[in-house]
Amino acid sequence: MSAKINTVLLVDDDKATNFIHELIIKDNNYCNKIVTKYDGEEAIEFLESAGDNDIPDIVFLDINMPKVDGWEFLKKYKELPEHKRAQIVVVMLTTSLNANDKERAISNELISEFRNKPLTKEMLADLEEKYFKND
Amino acid sequence: MNKRYIIGICITILVLGINQVFIQYWLKQKKTDANTINVAGKQRMLSQRIANEFYVIAREAKSSVFLESLFNQWTSAHDLLIFRTGNNSVVSKEGKNVSDQLKKLDPYIEFIRNQKELVGISKADLKAITQNQNQFLSEMDAIVEILENSSDKKLSFIVQIEYLLFFLALLILILEVYFIYRPIEKKMKAASLVLEDKNEKLNHAFEKIKTKNKELNEITYIASHDLQEPLRTVSSMVDIFSTKYKDSFDEQGRMMLGFIESATSRMRNLVKDLLEYSVLGQNKKLSEVDCNEILNDVKQDLSSMISKNNTIIKWDVLPVVTAYKSELRLLFQNLISNAIKFQYPENQPQIEIESENLEEYWKFKVSDNGIGIKEKYIEKIFSIFKRIHSKEEYEGTGIGLSHCKKIVEMHDGKLWVNSTEGKGSDFYFTIKKEIVKFNL
């Protein structure tokens, strides 16, 4: 059985978090393919080189990462060609309690959602309902 | 306000200046008048002496040697008087001009000039001379009186002006006080009230900050301290769990157990660091600290790390400073262990410590030949738990430089870094020579 969502990109520096997120996504048969990157730089490199079939539908993005953090990732993300970005839903996923981060996320047009970690079954269903209902 | 104040002072100075000019004029006038009156008196005296000479001539029946010179003095005094009063300004009450009066004296002088030629003097001649003399004296008296009156009149005019100026100055002073100085004083009083109020508010705010800061420190302390307890339980349980049941798990289960173990140990480190950060400097004491001694201690403490990496640590003679000893030691220890840690595996770490004596501060430099810092990370590295490398590359929670910053700020100084990526970093910090004890 094929899922509605084709590819999910996980961007987080914490291996355990990525492991848990992968597990939840797989257990819910949420998508066909999961790509995991451990910092913003790797993620951007992946998006730059990705062919049309590899472009993810959802990016779950962490804020606090070494090297290129979530905000810097978004700066570089903005420079990607329009057609690559068109189908991507960016979900900022964080443990940050920082009110500034939330403000910043809401006012950033590149971010579709701002959610707290960890990913849950309900959150995944909610996102699918919201963005992929008619696919 | 300021302008009015200056104008007020200028007016006062102007009035005082005018006053002074009048006083000077008054003094000069008085001197001239006194002089003129003096000449007139002398003239009277001379005429009497001349008359006297005639008596001597008549009694001793011979000519006088003095007569000629007395007469010459007499006529020159007469000319001087005419010259002095020549501007027709000195006038009697009845409107008689002194110059005209003086000219009326000419016949008397002419009479005496004629008598001078006499060889023998008869009684009738003497009588005529005496009469001439008496009339001259009475004319002279009248002239002196006119001169004196005129001088008095002038003086009383000047005195009146003086009074006027005095009252004018007084009036201006009163007006200035009322319209300029009093409003200024009022404004200053109001301003000082505002200042006092602000000061009080500031004090209040400061007290509030002090309380808040104390609360914050307590919360950090309690949170990290109380977190340790359950965390220890989790950690021990996982340890036991792992040794006892690891082999009964499949691959994924063992992986999960591994994640739990590493997350627990990371959390223990974080909590431990946070606790250390919160109590840092809580029982600090200022003392004379020999930096050379401190560095030797640090070298001792880090000896295994130093020998493992074959590290070279160099310093010239460093100063003895007034500082918080154990905190300063921790500062050097953090900076040096960072310098050893952030190094290419194949490189031999070389660390150099220098000091500089500034006016108010001691400045220290800890330089290394390590990996350096990318420019864009330079601001981030001092934030608490901020890491710019992955945990796999360089271990640690990312609290070291926050500790350093806190310690330097305790010493009223600054901490900063100059770095070239790939070549090394120079960490600088200053500590104040006279630390203000300002317990927040």
XYZ file of C-alpha atoms in Angstrom:
575
model
C 0.000 0.000 0.000
C 1.381 3.365 -1.015
C 1.070 6.397 1.307
C -0.291 9.782 0.239
C 2.982 11.415 1.179
C 5.974 10.367 -0.815
C 9.108 11.691 0.978
C 9.751 13.093 4.457
C 12.991 14.924 5.321
C 14.068 14.869 8.972
C 16.646 17.474 9.993
C 17.962 17.083 13.544
C 21.384 16.714 15.103
C 20.204 14.272 17.769
C 20.447 10.653 16.686
C 17.955 9.427 19.274
C 15.360 11.966 18.197
C 15.788 10.988 14.563
C 15.501 7.333 15.511
C 12.229 7.905 17.365
C 10.794 10.054 14.585
C 11.707 7.494 11.957
C 10.064 4.799 14.039
C 6.807 6.714 14.441
C 6.646 7.638 10.758
C 7.337 4.060 9.686
C 4.867 2.553 12.160
C 2.114 4.788 10.826
C 2.958 4.047 7.221
C 3.045 7.815 6.776
C 5.241 8.023 3.702
C 7.158 5.979 1.182
C 10.628 7.297 1.948
C 12.414 8.937 4.875
C 15.581 10.982 4.427
C 17.463 11.905 7.603
C 20.061 14.673 7.816
C 22.042 15.629 10.899
C 22.475 19.362 10.347
C 21.224 22.227 8.210
C 24.147 22.119 5.862
C 23.649 18.459 4.944
C 19.947 19.102 4.475
C 20.531 22.006 2.087
C 23.059 19.975 0.121
C 20.491 17.231 -0.194
C 17.770 19.619 -1.405
C 20.131 21.264 -3.883
C 21.103 17.995 -5.500
C 17.727 16.268 -5.215
C 15.989 15.244 -8.434
C 12.271 15.926 -8.908
C 11.361 12.521 -7.495
C 13.427 13.028 -4.367
C 12.033 16.439 -3.395
C 10.365 15.898 0.005
C 6.761 16.761 0.765
C 7.434 17.623 4.399
C 10.569 18.866 6.135
C 10.695 18.484 9.914
C 13.250 21.048 10.956
C 15.026 21.449 14.302
C 16.166 24.915 15.445
C 19.154 24.235 17.667
C 21.788 22.420 15.688
C 25.542 22.818 15.506
C 27.058 24.305 12.325
C 23.992 25.454 10.340
C 20.998 25.863 12.648
C 17.326 25.985 11.698
C 17.268 29.724 10.998
C 20.358 29.636 8.826
C 18.957 26.634 6.995
C 15.901 28.746 6.128
C 18.087 31.567 4.772
C 19.742 29.139 2.388
C 16.457 27.373 1.694
C 15.014 30.652 0.417
C 17.650 30.732 -2.307
C 16.556 27.373 -3.719
C 14.643 27.539 -7.026
C 10.950 28.257 -6.660
C 9.787 25.018 -8.286
C 11.711 22.966 -5.745
C 10.168 24.760 -2.803
C 6.632 24.824 -4.205
C 5.528 21.410 -2.930
C 7.450 21.419 0.386
C 5.709 21.927 3.721
C 8.250 23.133 6.318
C 7.393 22.178 9.905
C 9.608 23.712 12.530
C 9.976 21.155 15.263
C 11.589 22.122 18.500
C 11.831 21.849 22.256
C 12.495 25.552 22.419
C 10.440 27.376 25.043
C 11.772 30.633 23.713
C 8.867 32.977 22.903
C 11.102 34.836 20.458
C 11.570 31.671 18.431
C 7.817 31.222 18.171
C 7.298 34.852 17.108
C 10.058 34.473 14.576
C 8.588 31.259 13.231
C 5.079 32.693 12.875
C 6.344 35.744 11.002
C 8.502 33.631 8.673
C 6.550 32.875 5.513
C 8.724 29.862 4.690
C 7.470 28.022 7.783
C 4.060 26.406 7.527
C 3.877 25.036 11.052
C 5.585 25.454 14.400
C 5.249 22.334 16.575
C 6.794 20.958 19.734
C 8.864 17.785 19.856
C 8.425 14.902 19.749
C 6.460 13.877 16.660
C 3.267 12.055 17.577
C 0.747 10.003 15.694
C -1.854 12.722 16.177
C 0.429 15.447 14.919
C 1.197 13.468 11.783
C -2.485 12.838 11.124
C -3.298 16.478 11.677
C -0.637 17.592 9.228
C -1.800 15.107 6.612
C -5.389 16.297 7.003
C -4.294 19.913 6.663
C -1.896 19.747 3.734
C -2.368 16.492 1.836
C -6.108 15.817 1.905
C -6.742 16.175 -1.819
C -3.579 14.627 -3.136
C 16.660 80.691 31.019
C 20.398 80.761 30.541
C 20.153 83.777 28.236
C 18.152 85.743 30.773
C 20.682 84.930 33.419
C 23.527 86.272 31.266
C 21.600 89.425 30.340
C 20.912 90.023 34.046
C 24.604 89.831 34.859
C 25.459 92.124 31.906
C 23.016 94.825 33.066
C 24.449 94.706 36.581
C 27.990 95.054 35.247
C 26.920 97.953 32.984
C 25.346 99.900 35.871
C 28.414 99.324 38.034
C 30.598 100.534 35.144
C 28.619 103.754 34.661
C 28.792 104.329 38.378
C 32.552 103.989 38.293
C 32.868 106.465 35.380
C 30.856 109.053 37.310
C 32.959 108.580 40.434
C 36.164 109.063 38.441
C 34.747 112.185 36.762
C 33.636 113.481 40.151
C 37.111 113.006 41.660
C 38.805 114.743 38.706
C 36.368 117.662 38.814
C 36.880 118.066 42.529
C 40.652 118.182 42.059
C 40.439 120.860 39.334
C 38.038 122.997 41.338
C 40.176 122.724 44.474
C 43.170 123.738 42.431
C 41.430 126.817 40.997
C 40.221 127.897 44.438
C 43.725 127.402 45.699
C 45.133 129.741 43.010
C 42.497 132.351 43.933
C 43.518 132.155 47.610
C 47.161 132.490 46.618
C 46.213 135.577 44.602
C 44.712 137.156 47.730
C 47.818 136.340 49.713
C 50.068 137.794 46.996
C 48.132 141.083 46.922
C 48.579 141.438 50.691
C 52.299 140.795 50.422
C 52.573 143.393 47.659
C 50.773 145.963 49.860
C 53.098 145.029 52.655
C 56.129 145.599 50.445
C 54.879 149.123 49.723
C 54.755 149.830 53.472
C 58.329 148.583 53.792
C 59.412 150.788 50.894
C 57.701 153.827 52.488
C 59.248 153.244 55.913
C 62.804 152.491 54.801
C 62.771 154.941 51.840
C 64.389 152.480 49.403
C 63.177 150.187 46.612
C 62.271 146.482 47.268
C 63.953 143.545 45.552
C 60.852 141.373 46.093
C 58.281 143.691 44.630
C 59.082 142.841 41.006
C 58.912 139.071 41.507
C 55.767 139.300 43.687
C 54.128 141.418 41.018
C 55.083 138.947 38.293
C 53.651 136.043 40.323
C 50.549 138.104 40.916
C 49.937 138.824 37.241
C 50.665 135.241 36.131
C 48.211 133.921 38.780
C 45.719 136.397 37.422
C 46.271 135.140 33.851
C 45.967 131.513 35.024
C 42.635 132.244 36.699
C 41.326 133.939 33.564
C 42.485 130.956 31.506
C 40.940 128.389 33.883
C 37.577 130.064 33.957
C 37.723 131.194 30.348
C 34.992 128.875 29.119
C 32.369 131.099 30.835
C 31.058 128.032 32.723
C 31.567 129.406 36.211
C 28.670 131.747 37.006
C 27.421 133.324 40.256
C 23.856 133.139 41.564
C 23.169 136.550 40.113
C 24.390 135.406 36.765
C 27.775 137.141 36.949
C 30.453 135.432 34.923
C 33.709 134.773 36.792
C 35.784 135.630 33.728
C 34.087 139.020 33.543
C 34.629 139.500 37.276
C 38.293 138.686 36.870
C 38.599 141.212 34.049
C 37.210 143.863 36.404
C 40.351 143.343 38.479
C 42.547 144.637 35.668
C 42.411 148.333 36.880
C 43.687 147.318 40.334
C 46.581 145.476 38.813
C 47.234 148.373 36.432
C 47.225 150.747 39.430
C 49.849 148.688 41.222
C 51.928 148.428 38.047
C 52.068 152.243 37.965
C 52.982 152.469 41.693
C 55.947 150.195 41.109
C 57.856 153.029 39.422
C 57.560 155.307 42.472
C 60.819 156.127 44.183
C 59.467 157.790 47.248
C 56.014 157.013 48.565
C 53.890 159.678 50.149
C 51.168 159.111 52.721
C 48.574 159.884 50.073
C 50.103 157.268 47.794
C 50.023 154.682 50.596
C 46.434 155.506 51.321
C 45.548 155.022 47.634
C 47.448 151.728 47.538
C 45.693 150.495 50.710
C 42.364 151.434 49.294
C 43.160 149.684 46.009
C 44.249 146.699 48.004
C 41.052 146.568 50.080
C 38.850 146.834 47.048
C 40.858 144.154 45.248
C 40.507 141.834 48.209
C 36.782 142.274 48.428
C 36.483 141.622 44.661
C 38.679 138.547 45.086
C 36.501 137.328 48.010
C 33.457 137.580 45.791
C 35.233 135.604 43.043
C 36.374 132.860 45.443
C 32.839 132.600 46.739
C 31.485 132.186 43.227
C 34.114 129.501 42.513
C 33.318 127.645 45.706
C 29.584 127.836 45.117
C 29.964 126.629 41.577
C 32.135 123.698 42.664
C 29.648 122.760 45.391
C 26.810 122.952 42.897
C 28.609 120.661 40.471
C 29.394 118.214 43.229
C 25.866 118.113 44.554
C 24.674 117.370 40.983
C 27.089 114.463 40.712
C 26.115 113.162 44.148
C 22.488 113.223 43.043
C 23.350 111.208 39.933
C 25.283 108.821 42.161
C 22.227 108.289 44.345
C 20.110 107.786 41.271
C 22.509 105.186 39.902
C 22.650 103.454 43.261
C 18.890 103.142 43.429
C 18.756 102.084 39.790
C 21.285 99.301 40.460
C 19.318 98.245 43.508
C 16.109 98.170 41.483
C 17.712 96.114 38.721
C 19.106 93.713 41.298
C 15.702 93.258 42.893
C 14.101 92.725 39.477
C 16.779 90.207 38.568
C 16.281 88.316 41.775
C 12.546 88.291 41.244
C 12.399 87.493 37.547
C 15.590 85.562 36.889
C 17.227 84.002 39.917
C 14.080 82.971 41.713
C 12.611 81.123 38.721
C 16.009 79.473 38.177
C 16.079 78.404 41.782
C 12.547 77.097 41.515
C 13.424 75.110 38.415
C 16.526 73.729 40.061
C 14.549 72.714 43.087
C 11.992 71.003 40.867
C 14.758 69.294 38.911
C 16.398 68.079 42.062
C 13.073 66.710 43.240
C 12.705 64.838 39.957
C 16.243 63.510 40.354
C 15.563 62.377 43.873
C 12.445 60.658 42.689
C 14.315 58.947 39.858
C 17.033 57.922 42.239
C 14.529 56.362 44.539
C 12.896 54.521 41.672
C 16.301 53.292 40.543
C 17.104 52.067 44.022
C 13.783 50.341 44.124
C 14.382 48.745 40.736
C 17.828 47.693 41.831
C 16.423 46.018 44.919
C 13.872 44.253 42.738
C 16.566 43.051 40.358
C 18.586 41.822 43.307
C 15.638 39.809 44.580
C 14.822 38.467 41.127
C 18.400 37.502 40.536
C 18.534 35.696 43.840
C 15.316 33.879 42.972
C 16.708 32.960 39.579
C 19.886 31.610 41.090
C 17.862 29.631 43.581
C 15.594 28.225 40.898
C 18.569 27.197 38.784
C 20.164 25.638 41.806
C 17.064 23.822 43.008
C 16.111 22.668 39.523
C 19.513 21.258 38.773
C 19.983 19.885 42.256
C 16.581 18.201 42.503
C 16.783 16.927 38.946
C 19.897 15.017 39.870
C 18.028 12.719 42.212
C 15.519 11.108 39.790
C 18.137 11.235 37.083
C 20.485 9.152 39.194
C 17.737 6.585 39.640
C 17.071 6.439 35.891
C 20.749 6.167 35.169
C 21.365 3.371 37.673
C 18.272 1.518 36.530
C 19.344 1.708 32.908
C 22.783 0.462 33.847
C 21.357 -2.553 35.668
C 18.731 -3.094 32.977
C 21.390 -3.026 30.302
C 23.717 -5.527 31.996
C 20.871 -7.869 32.898
C 18.632 -7.869 29.799
C 20.669 -6.492 26.901
C 21.262 -9.916 25.410
C 17.560 -10.778 25.320
C 16.835 -7.807 23.012
C 16.883 -7.754 19.235
C 19.068 -5.292 17.257
C 16.559 -2.432 17.438
C 15.989 -2.951 21.144
C 19.731 -2.790 21.843
C 19.948 0.368 19.764
C 17.175 1.966 21.805
C 18.883 0.971 25.005
C 22.054 2.588 23.722
C 20.162 5.834 23.017
C 18.671 5.779 26.490
C 22.102 5.278 28.046
C 23.773 8.080 26.152
C 20.848 10.485 26.644
C 20.881 9.804 30.369
C 24.574 10.366 30.692
C 24.336 13.559 28.636
C 21.569 14.820 30.863
C 23.610 14.061 33.953
C 26.443 16.138 32.543
C 24.118 18.992 31.626
C 22.537 19.081 35.060
C 25.939 18.857 36.750
C 27.254 21.763 34.641
C 24.149 23.835 35.282
C 24.533 23.262 39.007
C 28.179 24.287 38.861
C 27.268 27.367 36.874
C 24.634 28.430 39.389
C 26.900 28.080 42.412
C 29.877 29.619 40.628
C 31.188 32.499 42.673
C 28.677 32.070 45.462
C 31.299 31.972 48.189
C 33.848 34.072 46.402
C 36.542 35.880 48.312
C 38.899 38.559 47.054
C 42.563 37.913 47.732
C 46.045 38.492 46.369
C 46.495 35.865 43.708
C 49.774 34.916 42.061
C 48.872 33.993 38.480
C 52.089 31.983 38.055
C 51.099 29.821 40.996
C 47.582 29.367 39.630
C 48.890 28.285 36.233
C 51.192 25.728 37.825
C 48.182 24.320 39.702
C 46.150 24.198 36.497
C 49.021 22.425 34.737
C 49.023 19.889 37.535
C 45.268 19.350 37.309
C 45.330 18.935 33.558
C 48.511 16.860 33.567
C 47.012 13.712 32.011
C 45.383 15.742 29.220
C 48.603 17.692 28.682
C 50.888 14.674 28.504
C 48.441 12.750 26.312
C 48.482 15.490 23.684
C 52.109 16.449 24.222
C 50.962 20.009 24.936
C 53.379 22.911 25.361
C 52.227 25.661 27.755
C 54.394 28.781 28.016
C 54.232 32.001 29.979
C 56.556 34.766 31.078
C 56.335 36.123 34.581
C 52.694 36.932 35.290
C 51.453 39.461 37.845
C 50.023 39.057 41.308
C 46.450 40.353 41.107
C 43.559 41.013 43.435
C 40.956 38.476 42.379
C 38.644 35.610 43.320
C 41.227 32.861 43.456
C 39.333 29.628 42.805
C 37.220 31.304 40.115
C 40.278 32.740 38.366
C 41.850 29.313 38.454
C 38.749 27.797 36.858
C 38.894 30.491 34.177
C 42.474 29.617 33.206
C 41.658 25.927 33.426
C 38.679 26.244 31.059
C 40.561 28.357 28.532
C 43.576 26.023 28.553
C 41.552 22.822 28.375
C 39.560 24.324 25.481
C 42.826 25.150 23.750
C 43.963 21.537 24.106
C 40.574 20.094 23.166
C 39.843 22.104 20.047
C 42.893 20.927 18.154
C 43.620 18.888 15.032
C 44.442 15.298 16.068
C 47.858 15.389 14.399
C 48.878 18.801 15.798
C 50.941 19.458 18.896
C 49.004 21.996 21.005
C 50.991 25.138 21.802
C 49.491 27.516 24.331
C 50.928 30.838 25.378
C 49.744 33.063 28.216
C 50.658 36.751 28.303
C 49.661 39.647 30.498
C 49.561 43.398 30.039
C 49.405 46.084 32.698
C 46.722 48.611 31.734
C 45.731 51.664 33.721
C 42.676 50.213 35.438
C 42.842 46.603 34.326
C 45.066 43.586 33.943
C 44.727 42.205 30.449
C 45.460 38.537 29.752
C 45.835 36.689 26.495
C 45.597 32.923 26.086
C 46.575 31.976 22.557
C 46.619 28.587 20.874
C 47.394 26.985 17.524
C 44.128 25.019 17.424
C 41.282 24.783 14.940
C 40.164 28.379 15.457
C 36.601 29.650 15.191
C 34.576 30.610 12.141
C 33.752 34.299 12.251
C 30.003 33.727 12.290
C 30.251 31.580 15.423
C 32.315 34.014 17.433
C 29.278 35.619 19.062
C 27.591 32.297 19.770
C 30.392 30.558 21.622
C 29.850 32.449 24.876
C 26.173 31.426 25.240
C 25.249 28.743 27.724
C 25.035 25.168 26.294
C 25.740 26.539 22.833
C 27.769 24.106 20.782
C 29.066 24.713 17.319
C 30.434 21.253 16.726
C 28.582 17.984 16.860
C 28.906 15.882 19.983
C 30.829 13.308 17.997
C 33.501 15.762 16.857
C 34.252 17.434 20.189
C 32.664 16.318 23.415
C 31.241 18.562 26.120
C 27.994 20.259 27.037
C 28.990 23.721 25.852
C 29.072 25.461 29.194
C 32.816 26.110 29.530
C 32.925 29.563 27.970
C 29.755 30.596 29.813
C 31.614 29.818 33.000
C 34.544 31.897 31.765
C 32.276 34.817 30.907
C 30.596 34.708 34.295
C 33.966 34.667 36.053
C 35.370 37.558 34.016
C 32.229 39.614 34.664
C 32.640 38.900 38.367
C 35.996 40.642 38.022
C 34.388 43.660 36.278
C 36.167 42.711 33.084
C 35.479 41.626 29.539
C 36.101 38.416 27.631
C 36.596 38.298 23.879
C 38.322 36.362 21.155
C 40.262 36.958 17.967
C 40.463 33.900 15.805
C 41.364 32.679 12.365
C 39.758 29.421 11.379
C 42.424 26.747 10.972
C 45.185 28.778 12.567
C 44.234 29.237 16.195
C 42.477 31.519 18.654
C 43.552 34.330 20.957
C 41.260 34.615 23.956
C 41.553 37.891 25.824
C 40.140 38.868 29.163
C 40.532 41.789 31.504
C 40.123 41.942 35.250
C 39.745 45.188 37.087
C 42.472 46.141 39.523
C 39.952 47.550 41.955
C 36.891 45.358 41.853
C 33.687 47.016 43.006
C 31.900 44.680 45.392
C 28.421 44.875 44.006
C 26.554 41.791 45.020
C 23.591 41.221 42.797
